[in-house]
PDB file of C-alpha atoms and ligand atoms in Angstrom:
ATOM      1  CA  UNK A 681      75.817 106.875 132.968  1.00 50.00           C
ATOM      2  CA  UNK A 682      72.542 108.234 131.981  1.00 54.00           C
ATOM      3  CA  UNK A 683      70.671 107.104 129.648  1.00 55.00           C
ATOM      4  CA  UNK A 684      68.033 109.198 127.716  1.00 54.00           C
ATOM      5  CA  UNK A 685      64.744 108.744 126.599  1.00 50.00           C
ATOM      6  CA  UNK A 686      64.690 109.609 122.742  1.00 51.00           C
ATOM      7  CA  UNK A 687      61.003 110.179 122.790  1.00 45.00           C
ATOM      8  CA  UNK A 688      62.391 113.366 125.076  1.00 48.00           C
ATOM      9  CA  UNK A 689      64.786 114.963 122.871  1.00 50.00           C
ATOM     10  CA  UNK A 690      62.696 117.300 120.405  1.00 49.00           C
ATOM     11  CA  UNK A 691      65.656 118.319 118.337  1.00 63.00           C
ATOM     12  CA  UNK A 692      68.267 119.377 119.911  1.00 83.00           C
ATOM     13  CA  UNK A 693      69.927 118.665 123.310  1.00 92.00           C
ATOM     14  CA  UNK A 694      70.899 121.912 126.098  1.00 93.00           C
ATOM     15  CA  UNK A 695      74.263 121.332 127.256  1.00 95.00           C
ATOM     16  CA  UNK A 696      72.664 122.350 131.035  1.00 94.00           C
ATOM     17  CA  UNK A 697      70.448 118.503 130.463  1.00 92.00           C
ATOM     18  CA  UNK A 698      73.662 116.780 130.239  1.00 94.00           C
ATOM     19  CA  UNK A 699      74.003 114.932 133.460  1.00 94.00           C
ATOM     20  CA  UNK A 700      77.453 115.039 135.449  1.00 91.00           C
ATOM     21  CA  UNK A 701      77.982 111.439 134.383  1.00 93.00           C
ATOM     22  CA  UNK A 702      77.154 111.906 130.736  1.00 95.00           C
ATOM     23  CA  UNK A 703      74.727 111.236 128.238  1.00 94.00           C
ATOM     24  CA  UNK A 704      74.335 108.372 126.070  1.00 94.00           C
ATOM     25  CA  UNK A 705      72.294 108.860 123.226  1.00 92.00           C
ATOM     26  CA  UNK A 706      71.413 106.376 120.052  1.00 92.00           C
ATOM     27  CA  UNK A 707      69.534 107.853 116.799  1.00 90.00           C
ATOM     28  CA  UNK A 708      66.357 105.301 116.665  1.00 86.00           C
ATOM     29  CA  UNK A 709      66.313 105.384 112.989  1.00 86.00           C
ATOM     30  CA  UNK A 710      67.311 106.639 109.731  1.00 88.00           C
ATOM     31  CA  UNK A 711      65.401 109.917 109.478  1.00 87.00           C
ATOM     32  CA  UNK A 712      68.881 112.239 109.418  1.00 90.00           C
ATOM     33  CA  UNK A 713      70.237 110.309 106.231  1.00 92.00           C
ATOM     34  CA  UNK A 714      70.058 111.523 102.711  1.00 91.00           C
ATOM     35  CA  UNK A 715      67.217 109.822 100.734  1.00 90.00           C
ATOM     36  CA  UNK A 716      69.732 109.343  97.838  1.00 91.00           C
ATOM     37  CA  UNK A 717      72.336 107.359 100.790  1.00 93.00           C
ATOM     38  CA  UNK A 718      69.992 105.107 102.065  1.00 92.00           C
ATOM     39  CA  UNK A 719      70.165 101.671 101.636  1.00 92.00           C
ATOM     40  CA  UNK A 720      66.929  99.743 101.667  1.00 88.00           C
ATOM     41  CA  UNK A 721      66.239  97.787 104.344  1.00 88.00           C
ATOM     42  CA  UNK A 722      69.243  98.655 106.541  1.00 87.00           C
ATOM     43  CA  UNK A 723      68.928 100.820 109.690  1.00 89.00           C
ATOM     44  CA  UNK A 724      72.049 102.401 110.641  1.00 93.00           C
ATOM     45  CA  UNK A 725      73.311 102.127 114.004  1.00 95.00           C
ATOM     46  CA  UNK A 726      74.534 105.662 115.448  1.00 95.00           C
ATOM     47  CA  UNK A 727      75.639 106.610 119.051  1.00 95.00           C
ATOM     48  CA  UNK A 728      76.633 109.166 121.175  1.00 95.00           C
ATOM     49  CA  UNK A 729      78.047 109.780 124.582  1.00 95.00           C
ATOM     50  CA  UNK A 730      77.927 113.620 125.352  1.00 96.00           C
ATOM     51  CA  UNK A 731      80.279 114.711 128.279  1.00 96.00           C
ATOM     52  CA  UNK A 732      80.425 118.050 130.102  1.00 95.00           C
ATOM     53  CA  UNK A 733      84.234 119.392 130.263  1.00 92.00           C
ATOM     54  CA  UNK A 734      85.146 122.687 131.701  1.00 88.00           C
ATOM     55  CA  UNK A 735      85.075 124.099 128.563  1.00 87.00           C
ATOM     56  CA  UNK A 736      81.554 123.137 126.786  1.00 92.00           C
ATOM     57  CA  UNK A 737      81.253 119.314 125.493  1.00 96.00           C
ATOM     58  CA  UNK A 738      83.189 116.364 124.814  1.00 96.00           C
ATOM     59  CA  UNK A 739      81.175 114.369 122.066  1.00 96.00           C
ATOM     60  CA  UNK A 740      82.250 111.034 120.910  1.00 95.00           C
ATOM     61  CA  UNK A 741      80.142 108.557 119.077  1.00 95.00           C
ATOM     62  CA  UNK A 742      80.193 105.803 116.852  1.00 96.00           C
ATOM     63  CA  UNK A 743      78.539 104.910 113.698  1.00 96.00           C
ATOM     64  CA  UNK A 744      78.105 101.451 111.612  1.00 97.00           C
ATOM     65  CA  UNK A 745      75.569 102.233 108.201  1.00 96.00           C
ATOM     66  CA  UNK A 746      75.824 100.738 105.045  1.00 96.00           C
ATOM     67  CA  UNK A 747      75.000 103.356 102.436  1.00 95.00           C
ATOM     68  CA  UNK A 748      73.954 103.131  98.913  1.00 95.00           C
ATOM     69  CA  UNK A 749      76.895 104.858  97.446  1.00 96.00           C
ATOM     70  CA  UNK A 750      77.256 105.867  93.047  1.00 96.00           C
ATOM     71  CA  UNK A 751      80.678 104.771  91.500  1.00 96.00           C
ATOM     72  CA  UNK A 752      82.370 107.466  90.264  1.00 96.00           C
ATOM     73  CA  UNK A 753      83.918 105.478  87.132  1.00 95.00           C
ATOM     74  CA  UNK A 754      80.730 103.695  86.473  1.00 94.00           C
ATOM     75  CA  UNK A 755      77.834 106.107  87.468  1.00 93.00           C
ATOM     76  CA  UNK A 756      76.434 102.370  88.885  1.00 93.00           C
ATOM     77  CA  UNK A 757      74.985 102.556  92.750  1.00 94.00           C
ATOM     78  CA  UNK A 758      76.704 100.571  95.084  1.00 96.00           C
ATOM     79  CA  UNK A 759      76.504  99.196  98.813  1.00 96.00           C
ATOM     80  CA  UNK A 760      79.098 100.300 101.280  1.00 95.00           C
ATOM     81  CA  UNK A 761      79.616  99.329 105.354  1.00 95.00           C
ATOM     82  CA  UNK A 762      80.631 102.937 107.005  1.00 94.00           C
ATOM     83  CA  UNK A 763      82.251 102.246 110.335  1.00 95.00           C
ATOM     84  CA  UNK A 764      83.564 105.258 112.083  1.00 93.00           C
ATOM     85  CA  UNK A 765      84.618 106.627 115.335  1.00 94.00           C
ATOM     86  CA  UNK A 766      84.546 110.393 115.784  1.00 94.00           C
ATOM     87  CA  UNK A 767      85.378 112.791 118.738  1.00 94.00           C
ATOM     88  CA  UNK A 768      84.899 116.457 118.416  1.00 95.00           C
ATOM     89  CA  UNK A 769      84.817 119.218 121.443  1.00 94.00           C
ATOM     90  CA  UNK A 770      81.967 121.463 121.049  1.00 95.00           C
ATOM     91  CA  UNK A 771      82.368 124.839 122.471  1.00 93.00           C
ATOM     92  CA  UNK A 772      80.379 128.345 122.412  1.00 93.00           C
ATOM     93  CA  UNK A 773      81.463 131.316 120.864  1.00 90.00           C
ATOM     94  CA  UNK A 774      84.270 132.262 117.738  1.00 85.00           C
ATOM     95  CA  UNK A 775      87.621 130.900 116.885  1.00 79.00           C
ATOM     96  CA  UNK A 776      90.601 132.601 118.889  1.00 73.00           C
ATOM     97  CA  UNK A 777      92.422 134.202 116.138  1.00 69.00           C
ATOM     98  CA  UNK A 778      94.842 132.386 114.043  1.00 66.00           C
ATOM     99  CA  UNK A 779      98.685 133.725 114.628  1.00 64.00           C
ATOM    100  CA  UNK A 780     100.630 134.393 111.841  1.00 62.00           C
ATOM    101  CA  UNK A 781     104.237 133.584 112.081  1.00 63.00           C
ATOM    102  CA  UNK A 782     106.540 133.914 109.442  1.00 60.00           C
ATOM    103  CA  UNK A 783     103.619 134.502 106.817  1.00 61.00           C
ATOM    104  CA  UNK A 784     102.797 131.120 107.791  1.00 61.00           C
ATOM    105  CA  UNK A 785      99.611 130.500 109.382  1.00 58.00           C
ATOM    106  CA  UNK A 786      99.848 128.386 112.520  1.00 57.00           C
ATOM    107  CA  UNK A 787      96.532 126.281 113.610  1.00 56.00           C
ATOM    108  CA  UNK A 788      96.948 125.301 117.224  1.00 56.00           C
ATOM    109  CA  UNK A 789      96.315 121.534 117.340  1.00 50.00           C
ATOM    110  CA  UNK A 790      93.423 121.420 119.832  1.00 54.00           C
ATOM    111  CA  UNK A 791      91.286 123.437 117.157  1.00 51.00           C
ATOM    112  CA  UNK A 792      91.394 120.654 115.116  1.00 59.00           C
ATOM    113  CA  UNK A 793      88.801 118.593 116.514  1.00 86.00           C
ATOM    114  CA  UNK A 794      86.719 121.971 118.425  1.00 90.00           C
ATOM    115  CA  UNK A 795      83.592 122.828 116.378  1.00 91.00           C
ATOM    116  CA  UNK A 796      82.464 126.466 117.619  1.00 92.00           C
ATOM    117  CA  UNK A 797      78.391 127.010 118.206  1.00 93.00           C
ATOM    118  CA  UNK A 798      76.218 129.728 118.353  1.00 92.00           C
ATOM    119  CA  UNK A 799      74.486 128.394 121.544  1.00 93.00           C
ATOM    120  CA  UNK A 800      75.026 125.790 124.337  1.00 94.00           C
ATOM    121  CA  UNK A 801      73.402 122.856 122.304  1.00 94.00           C
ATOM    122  CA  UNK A 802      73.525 120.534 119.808  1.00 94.00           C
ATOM    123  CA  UNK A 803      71.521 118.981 117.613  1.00 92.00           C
ATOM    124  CA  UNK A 804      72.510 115.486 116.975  1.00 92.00           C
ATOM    125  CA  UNK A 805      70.449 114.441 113.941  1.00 91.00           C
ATOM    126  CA  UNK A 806      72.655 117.282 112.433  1.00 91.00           C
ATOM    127  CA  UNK A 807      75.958 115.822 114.023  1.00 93.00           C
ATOM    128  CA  UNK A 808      75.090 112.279 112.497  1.00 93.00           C
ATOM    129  CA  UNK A 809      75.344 113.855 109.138  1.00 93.00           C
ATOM    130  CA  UNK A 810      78.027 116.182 109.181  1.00 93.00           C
ATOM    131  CA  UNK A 811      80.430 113.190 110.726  1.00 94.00           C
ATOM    132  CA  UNK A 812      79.232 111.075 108.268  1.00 94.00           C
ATOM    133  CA  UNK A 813      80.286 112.764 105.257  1.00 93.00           C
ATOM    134  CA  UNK A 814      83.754 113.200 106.790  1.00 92.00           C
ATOM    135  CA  UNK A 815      83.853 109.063 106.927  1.00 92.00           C
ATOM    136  CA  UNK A 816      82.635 109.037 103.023  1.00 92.00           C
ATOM    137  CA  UNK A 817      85.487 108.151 101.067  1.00 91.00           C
ATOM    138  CA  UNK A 818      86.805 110.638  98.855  1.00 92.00           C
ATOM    139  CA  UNK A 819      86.732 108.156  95.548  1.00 94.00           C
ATOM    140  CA  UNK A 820      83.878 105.823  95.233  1.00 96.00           C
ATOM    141  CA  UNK A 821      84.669 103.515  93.198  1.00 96.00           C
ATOM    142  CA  UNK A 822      82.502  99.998  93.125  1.00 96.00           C
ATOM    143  CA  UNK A 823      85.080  97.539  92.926  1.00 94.00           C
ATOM    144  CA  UNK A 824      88.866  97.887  92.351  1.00 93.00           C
ATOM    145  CA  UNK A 825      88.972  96.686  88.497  1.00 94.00           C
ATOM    146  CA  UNK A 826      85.676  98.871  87.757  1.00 95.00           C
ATOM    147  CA  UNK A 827      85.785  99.170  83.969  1.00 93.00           C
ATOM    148  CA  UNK A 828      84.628 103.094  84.189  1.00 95.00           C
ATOM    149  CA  UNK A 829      82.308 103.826  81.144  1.00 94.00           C
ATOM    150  CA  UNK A 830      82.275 103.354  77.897  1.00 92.00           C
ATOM    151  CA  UNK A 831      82.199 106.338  74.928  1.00 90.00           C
ATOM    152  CA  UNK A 832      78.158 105.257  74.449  1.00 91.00           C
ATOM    153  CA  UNK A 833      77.874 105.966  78.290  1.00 90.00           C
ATOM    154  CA  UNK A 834      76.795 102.341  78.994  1.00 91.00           C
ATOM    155  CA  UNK A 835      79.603 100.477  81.690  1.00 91.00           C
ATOM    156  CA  UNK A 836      81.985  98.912  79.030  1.00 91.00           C
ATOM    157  CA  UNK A 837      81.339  95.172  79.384  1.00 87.00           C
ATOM    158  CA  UNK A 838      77.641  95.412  80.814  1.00 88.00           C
ATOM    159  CA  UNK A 839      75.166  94.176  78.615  1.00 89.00           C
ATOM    160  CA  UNK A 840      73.489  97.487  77.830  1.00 89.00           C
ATOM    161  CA  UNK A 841      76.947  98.113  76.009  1.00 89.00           C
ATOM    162  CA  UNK A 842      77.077  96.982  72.751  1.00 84.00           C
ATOM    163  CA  UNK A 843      80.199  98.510  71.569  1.00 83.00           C
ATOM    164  CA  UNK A 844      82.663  95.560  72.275  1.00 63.00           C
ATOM    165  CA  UNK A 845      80.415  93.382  69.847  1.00 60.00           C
ATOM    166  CA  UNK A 846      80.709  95.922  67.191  1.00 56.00           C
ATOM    167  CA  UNK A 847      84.277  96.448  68.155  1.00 51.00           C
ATOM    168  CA  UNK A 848      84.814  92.598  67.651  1.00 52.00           C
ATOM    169  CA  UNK A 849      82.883  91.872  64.599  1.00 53.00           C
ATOM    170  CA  UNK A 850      85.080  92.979  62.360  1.00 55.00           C
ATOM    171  CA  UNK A 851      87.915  90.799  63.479  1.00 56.00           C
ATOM    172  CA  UNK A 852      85.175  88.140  63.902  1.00 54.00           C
ATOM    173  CA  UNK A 853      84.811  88.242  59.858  1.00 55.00           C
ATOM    174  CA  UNK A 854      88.352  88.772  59.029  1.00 54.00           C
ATOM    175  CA  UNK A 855      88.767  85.192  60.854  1.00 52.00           C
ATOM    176  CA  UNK A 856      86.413  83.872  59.111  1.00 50.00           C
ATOM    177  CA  UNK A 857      87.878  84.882  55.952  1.00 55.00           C
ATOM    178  CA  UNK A 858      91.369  83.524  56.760  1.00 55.00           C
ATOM    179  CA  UNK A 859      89.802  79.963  57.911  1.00 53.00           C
ATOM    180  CA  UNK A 860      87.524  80.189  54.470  1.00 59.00           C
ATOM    181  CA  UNK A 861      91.207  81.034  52.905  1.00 62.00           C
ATOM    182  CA  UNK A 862      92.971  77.968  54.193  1.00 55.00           C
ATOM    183  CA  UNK A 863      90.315  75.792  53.832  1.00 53.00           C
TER     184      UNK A 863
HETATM  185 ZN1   ZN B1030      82.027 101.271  89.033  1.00 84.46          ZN
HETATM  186 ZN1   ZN B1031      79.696 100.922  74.817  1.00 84.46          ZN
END
């Protein structure tokens, strides 16, 4: 295996530079992720091995991040560990055309995993991102018995909430009222 130079690569990488053996590529730092994702302090770790098949390019990769992620309940930021494996066959040109049987559109199963390019390269920094929002989870939620928020948009139990206290007060007196009573 062959292992390139990163200082090389200016953007994007010509399928004709992949070497019969492959190419094994790691992202040196955290330039392709989303301000708003990253997490301070933490460098994700992102690889790829690019392989030459008779039709275009076998690309498989790895990635291990942790990403500063916002609760969906809570509107609170979070931290998250992203570990994913992808594999996607990158080819030149269009689709074939779907067939229709039955009204029912059929997708043939090695589509699935075949993105179609305009040219015979790839840019990898754009990869990185694109398989990392398919390893997002759909619900981000910060823990499992997240409260959500409260009506006065504060997280109900944090301190900048103040409802609960409000809420409780009243009861608060009306015990103190029956202990004055049986006193
Ligand atoms: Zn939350
Ligand atoms: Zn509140």
């Amino acid at each position: 295996m062959y292992l390139f130079s990163w200082s090389l690569i200016v953007k994007s990488i010509l399928f004709a530079d992949i070497p019969e053996g492959g190419l094994a590529v790691t992202l040196p730092d955290d330039s392709w992720l989303p301000k708003s994702l990253q997490a301070p302090g933490m460098v994700p770790e992102v690889s790829f091995l690019l392989q030459r098949q008779a039709k275009g390019v076998l690309l498989t990769g790895r990635m291990d991040l942790v990403l500063n992620l916002q609760c969906d309940r809570c509107l609170d930021t979070y931290q998250k560990r992203i570990i994913g494996e992808f594999s996607v066959n990158l080819v030149v040109g269009v689709p074939e055309p779907i067939s229709k049987e039955h009204g029912d559109y059929i997708c043939k199963s090695d589509d699935l995993d075949t993105m179609f390019l305009d040219s015979a390269q790839v840019d990898l920094l754009d990869m990185a991102q694109q398989q990392l929002y398919l390893q997002l989870p759909v619900k981000k939620i910060c823990e499992d018995r997240c409260p959500g928020l409260c009506q006065c948009g504060e997280k109900v139990g944090s301190e900048a909430c103040i409802c609960e206290k409000i809420i409780d007060s009243p009861f608060a007196a009306l015990a103190s009222i029956v202990a004055a009573k049986k006193d």
